[in-house]
Short mmCIF file of C-alpha atoms in Angstrom, two decimals:
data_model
loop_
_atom_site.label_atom_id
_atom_site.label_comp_id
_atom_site.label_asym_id
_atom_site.label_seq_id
_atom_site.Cartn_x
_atom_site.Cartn_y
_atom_site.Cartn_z
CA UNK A 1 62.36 -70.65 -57.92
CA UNK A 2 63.47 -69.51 -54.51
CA UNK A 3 62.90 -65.87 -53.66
CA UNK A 4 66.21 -64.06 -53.61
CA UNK A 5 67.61 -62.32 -49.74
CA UNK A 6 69.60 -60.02 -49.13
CA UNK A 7 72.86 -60.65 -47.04
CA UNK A 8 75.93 -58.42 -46.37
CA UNK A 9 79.33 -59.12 -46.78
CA UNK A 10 82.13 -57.58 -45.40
CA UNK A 11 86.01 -58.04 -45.44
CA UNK A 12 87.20 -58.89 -41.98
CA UNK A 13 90.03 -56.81 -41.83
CA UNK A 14 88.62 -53.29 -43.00
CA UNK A 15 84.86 -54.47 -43.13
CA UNK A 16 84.54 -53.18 -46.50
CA UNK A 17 82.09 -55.48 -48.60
CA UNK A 18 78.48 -55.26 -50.27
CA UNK A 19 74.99 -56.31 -50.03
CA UNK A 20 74.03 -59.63 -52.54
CA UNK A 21 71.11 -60.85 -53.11
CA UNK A 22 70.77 -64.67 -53.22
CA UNK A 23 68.55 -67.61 -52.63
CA UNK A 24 70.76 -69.12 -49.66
CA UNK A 25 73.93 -67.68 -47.52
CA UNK A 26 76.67 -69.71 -49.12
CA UNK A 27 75.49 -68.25 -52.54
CA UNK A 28 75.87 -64.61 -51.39
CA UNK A 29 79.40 -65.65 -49.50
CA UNK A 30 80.78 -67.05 -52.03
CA UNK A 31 79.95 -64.10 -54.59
CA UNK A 32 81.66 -61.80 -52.03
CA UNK A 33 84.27 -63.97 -50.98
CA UNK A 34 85.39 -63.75 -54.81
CA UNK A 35 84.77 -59.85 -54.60
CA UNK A 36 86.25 -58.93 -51.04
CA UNK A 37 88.40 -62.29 -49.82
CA UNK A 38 90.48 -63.53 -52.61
CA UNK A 39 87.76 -66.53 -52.98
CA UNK A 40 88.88 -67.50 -49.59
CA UNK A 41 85.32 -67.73 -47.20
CA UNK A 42 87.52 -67.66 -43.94
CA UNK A 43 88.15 -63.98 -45.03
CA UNK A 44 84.63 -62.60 -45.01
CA UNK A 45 81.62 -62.53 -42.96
CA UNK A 46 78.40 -62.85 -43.90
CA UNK A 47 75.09 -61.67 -42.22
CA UNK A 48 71.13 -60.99 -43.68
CA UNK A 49 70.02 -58.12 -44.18
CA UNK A 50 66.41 -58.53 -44.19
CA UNK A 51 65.53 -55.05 -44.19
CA UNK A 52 67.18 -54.71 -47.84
CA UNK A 53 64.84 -57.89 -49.18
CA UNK A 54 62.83 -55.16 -50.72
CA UNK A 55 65.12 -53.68 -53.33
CA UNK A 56 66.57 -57.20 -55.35
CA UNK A 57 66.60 -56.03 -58.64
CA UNK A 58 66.24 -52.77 -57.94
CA UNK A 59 69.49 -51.30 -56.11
CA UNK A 60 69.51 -50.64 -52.40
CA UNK A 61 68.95 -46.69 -51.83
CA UNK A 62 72.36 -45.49 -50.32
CA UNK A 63 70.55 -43.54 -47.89
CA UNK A 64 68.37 -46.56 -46.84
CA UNK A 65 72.03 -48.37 -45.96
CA UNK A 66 73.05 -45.32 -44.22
CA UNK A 67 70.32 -45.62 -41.90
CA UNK A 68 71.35 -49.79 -41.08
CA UNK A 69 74.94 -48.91 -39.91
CA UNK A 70 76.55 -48.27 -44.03
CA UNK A 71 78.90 -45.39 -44.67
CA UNK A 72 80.35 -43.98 -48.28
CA UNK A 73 82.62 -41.31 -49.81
CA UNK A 74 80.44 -38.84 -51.91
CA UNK A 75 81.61 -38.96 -55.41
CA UNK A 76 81.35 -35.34 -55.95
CA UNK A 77 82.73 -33.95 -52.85
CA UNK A 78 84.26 -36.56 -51.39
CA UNK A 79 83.19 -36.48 -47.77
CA UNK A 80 82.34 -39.38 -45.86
CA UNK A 81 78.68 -40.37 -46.02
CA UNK A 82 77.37 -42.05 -42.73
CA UNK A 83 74.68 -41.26 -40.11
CA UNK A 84 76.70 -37.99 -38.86
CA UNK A 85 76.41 -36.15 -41.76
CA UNK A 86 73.73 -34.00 -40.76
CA UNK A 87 75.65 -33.06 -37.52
CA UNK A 88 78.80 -32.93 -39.05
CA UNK A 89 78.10 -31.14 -42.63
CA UNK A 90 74.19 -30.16 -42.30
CA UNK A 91 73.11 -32.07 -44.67
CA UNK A 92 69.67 -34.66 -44.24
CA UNK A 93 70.41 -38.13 -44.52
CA UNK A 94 67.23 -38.08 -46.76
CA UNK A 95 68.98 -36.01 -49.18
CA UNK A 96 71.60 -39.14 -49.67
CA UNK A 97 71.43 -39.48 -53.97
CA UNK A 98 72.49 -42.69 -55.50
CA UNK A 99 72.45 -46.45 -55.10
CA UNK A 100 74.98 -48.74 -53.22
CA UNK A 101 75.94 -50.08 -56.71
CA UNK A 102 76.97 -46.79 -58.03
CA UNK A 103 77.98 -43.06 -57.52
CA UNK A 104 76.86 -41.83 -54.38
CA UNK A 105 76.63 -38.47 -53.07
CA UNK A 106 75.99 -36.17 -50.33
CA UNK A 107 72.98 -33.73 -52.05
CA UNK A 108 71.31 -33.67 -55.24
CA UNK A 109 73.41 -30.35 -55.47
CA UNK A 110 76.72 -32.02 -55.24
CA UNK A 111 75.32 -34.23 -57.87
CA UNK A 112 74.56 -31.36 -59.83
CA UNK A 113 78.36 -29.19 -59.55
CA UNK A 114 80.13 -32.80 -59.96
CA UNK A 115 78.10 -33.07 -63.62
CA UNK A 116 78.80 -29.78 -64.38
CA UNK A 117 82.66 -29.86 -63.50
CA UNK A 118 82.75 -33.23 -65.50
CA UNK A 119 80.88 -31.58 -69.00
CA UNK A 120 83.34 -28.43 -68.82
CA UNK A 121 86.46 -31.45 -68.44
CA UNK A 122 85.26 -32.93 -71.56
CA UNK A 123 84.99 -29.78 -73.14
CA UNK A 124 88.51 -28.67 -72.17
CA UNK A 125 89.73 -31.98 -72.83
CA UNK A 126 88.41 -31.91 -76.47
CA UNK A 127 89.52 -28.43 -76.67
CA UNK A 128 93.00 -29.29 -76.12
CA UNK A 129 92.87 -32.55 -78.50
CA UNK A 130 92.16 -29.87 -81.53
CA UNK A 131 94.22 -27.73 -80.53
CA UNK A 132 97.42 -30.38 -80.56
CA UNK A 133 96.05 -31.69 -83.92
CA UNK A 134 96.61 -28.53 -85.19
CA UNK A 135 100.10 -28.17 -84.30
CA UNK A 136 101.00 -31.44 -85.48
CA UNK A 137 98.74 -30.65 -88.80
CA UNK A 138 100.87 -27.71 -88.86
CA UNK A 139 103.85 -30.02 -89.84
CA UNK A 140 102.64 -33.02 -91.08
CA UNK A 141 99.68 -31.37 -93.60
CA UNK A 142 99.17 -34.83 -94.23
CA UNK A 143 98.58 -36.21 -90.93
CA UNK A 144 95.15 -38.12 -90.10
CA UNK A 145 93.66 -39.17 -86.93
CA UNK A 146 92.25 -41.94 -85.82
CA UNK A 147 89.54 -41.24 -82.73
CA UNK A 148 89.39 -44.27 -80.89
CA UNK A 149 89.54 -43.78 -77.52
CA UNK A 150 89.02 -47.01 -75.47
CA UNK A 151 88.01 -46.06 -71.76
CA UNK A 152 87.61 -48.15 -68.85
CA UNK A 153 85.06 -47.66 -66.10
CA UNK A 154 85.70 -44.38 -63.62
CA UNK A 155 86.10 -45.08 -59.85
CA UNK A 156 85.34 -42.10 -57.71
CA UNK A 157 88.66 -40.79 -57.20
CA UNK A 158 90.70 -41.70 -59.93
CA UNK A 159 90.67 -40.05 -63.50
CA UNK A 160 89.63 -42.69 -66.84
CA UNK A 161 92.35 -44.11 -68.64
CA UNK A 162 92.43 -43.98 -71.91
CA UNK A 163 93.87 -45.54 -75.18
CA UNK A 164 96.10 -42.54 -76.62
CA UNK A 165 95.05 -41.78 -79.88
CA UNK A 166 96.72 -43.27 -83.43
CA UNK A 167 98.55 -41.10 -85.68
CA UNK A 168 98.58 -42.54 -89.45
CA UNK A 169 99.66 -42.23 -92.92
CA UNK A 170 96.69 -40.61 -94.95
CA UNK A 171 96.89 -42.64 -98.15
CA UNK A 172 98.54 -45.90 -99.00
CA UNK A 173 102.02 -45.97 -99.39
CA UNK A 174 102.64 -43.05 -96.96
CA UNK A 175 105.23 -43.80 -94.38
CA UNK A 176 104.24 -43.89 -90.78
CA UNK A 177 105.47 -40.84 -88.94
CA UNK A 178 108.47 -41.60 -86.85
CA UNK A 179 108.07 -41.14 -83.07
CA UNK A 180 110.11 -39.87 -79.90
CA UNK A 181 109.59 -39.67 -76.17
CA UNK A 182 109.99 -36.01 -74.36
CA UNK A 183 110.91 -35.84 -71.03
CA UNK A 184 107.79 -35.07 -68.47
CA UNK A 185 105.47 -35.64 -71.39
CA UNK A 186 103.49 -39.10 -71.51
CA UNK A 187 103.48 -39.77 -74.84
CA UNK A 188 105.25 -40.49 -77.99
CA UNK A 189 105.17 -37.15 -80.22
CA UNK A 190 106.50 -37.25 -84.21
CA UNK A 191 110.14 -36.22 -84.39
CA UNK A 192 110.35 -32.64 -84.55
CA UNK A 193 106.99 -31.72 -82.36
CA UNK A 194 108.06 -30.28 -78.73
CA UNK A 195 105.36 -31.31 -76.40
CA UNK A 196 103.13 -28.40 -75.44
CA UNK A 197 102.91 -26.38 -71.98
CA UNK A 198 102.17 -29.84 -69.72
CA UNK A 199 99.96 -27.58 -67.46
CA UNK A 200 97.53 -26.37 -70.31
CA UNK A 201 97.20 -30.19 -71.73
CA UNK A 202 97.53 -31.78 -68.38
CA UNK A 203 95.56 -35.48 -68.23
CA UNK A 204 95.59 -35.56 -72.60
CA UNK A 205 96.65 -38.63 -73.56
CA UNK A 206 97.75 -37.87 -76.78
CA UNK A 207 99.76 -39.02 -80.47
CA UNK A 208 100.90 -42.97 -79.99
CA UNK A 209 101.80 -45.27 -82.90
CA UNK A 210 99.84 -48.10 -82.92
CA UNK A 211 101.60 -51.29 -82.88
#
């Protein structure tokens, strides 16, 4: 089995693009021609990388990348991550935390506040699912819930997207309860049930009748 290289390839245009890992060039263009160039190879460059041989199978240290000419966007703070960031923002390149293949960020301390800031959204989030079941509960004692939130992967700056959750008839033979649209609210609510204040319950996808 041939040993696997490392080869970037970048997007003509913007020179956005990746490091692969593959036993010959065409391999690795083709992989990021797919990625970056619309499966057209006239679109993207490709180039070794020899000094990134070392981490197939392993992910390529972001701050390692840095160092060969790479720059990011910190997925806490959202700086730009590139060789001036210790003139521009203090902070030592060596500090760099993550991978190329996943979150990156400035510090391990921006690491840190970006964790805690996402446990006290889920918490809120939560919070503010309970505290909507309630008021629907409040009219519909018979109302059930069905938690089954279907989330797709998180990109650094844009919030999950979620499945809304299913409101249901309790016990067989129970009608469904019928649904309406509120202005400025993004969901489908049971007749009767005002939307709450939109800035308390912002980003809760909420109440949808499943198909």
């Amino acid at each position: 089995m041939m040993a696997l290289k490392a080869y970037a390839v970048l997007e003509k245009d913007e020179y956005t693009g990746d490091i692969y890992f593959a036993p010959r060039a065409i391999v690795a263009a083709k992989a990021g021609a797919n990625e970056y160039g619309d499966g057209e190879l006239s679109y993207i460059q490709c180039r070794r990388a020899p000094w990134a041989d070392a981490f197939a199978g392993k992910g390529v240290p972001a701050k390692v990348a840095v160092d060969h000419g790479w720059h990011f966007e910190c997925h806490g703070c959202g700086i730009q991550i590139d060789s001036d960031l210790e003139e521009e923002h203090r902070l030592p390149v060596d500090g760099i935390v993550g991978t190329m293949h996943g979150a990156v960020y400035c510090c391990a301390r921006c690491k840190w506040k970006h964790m805690k800031r996402e446990a006290r959204r889920k918490q809120e989030e939560a919070a503010a699912i309970e505290d909507f079941k309630a008021i629907v509960r409040a009219r519909f004692p018979d109302a059930d819930f069905a938690d089954d939130e279907i989330r797709v992967p998180r990109s650094p700056r844009i919030r999950h997207a979620s499945r809304p959750l299913g409101l249901l008839a309790s016990r067989p033979g129970h009608r469904r309860l019928p649904l309406s649209r509120h202005e400025n609210w993004p969901c489908a609510l049971p007749l009767g049930v005002l939307p709450p204040d939109w800035a308390r319950y912002r980003g809760v996808h909420l109440l949808q009748r499943r198909p």
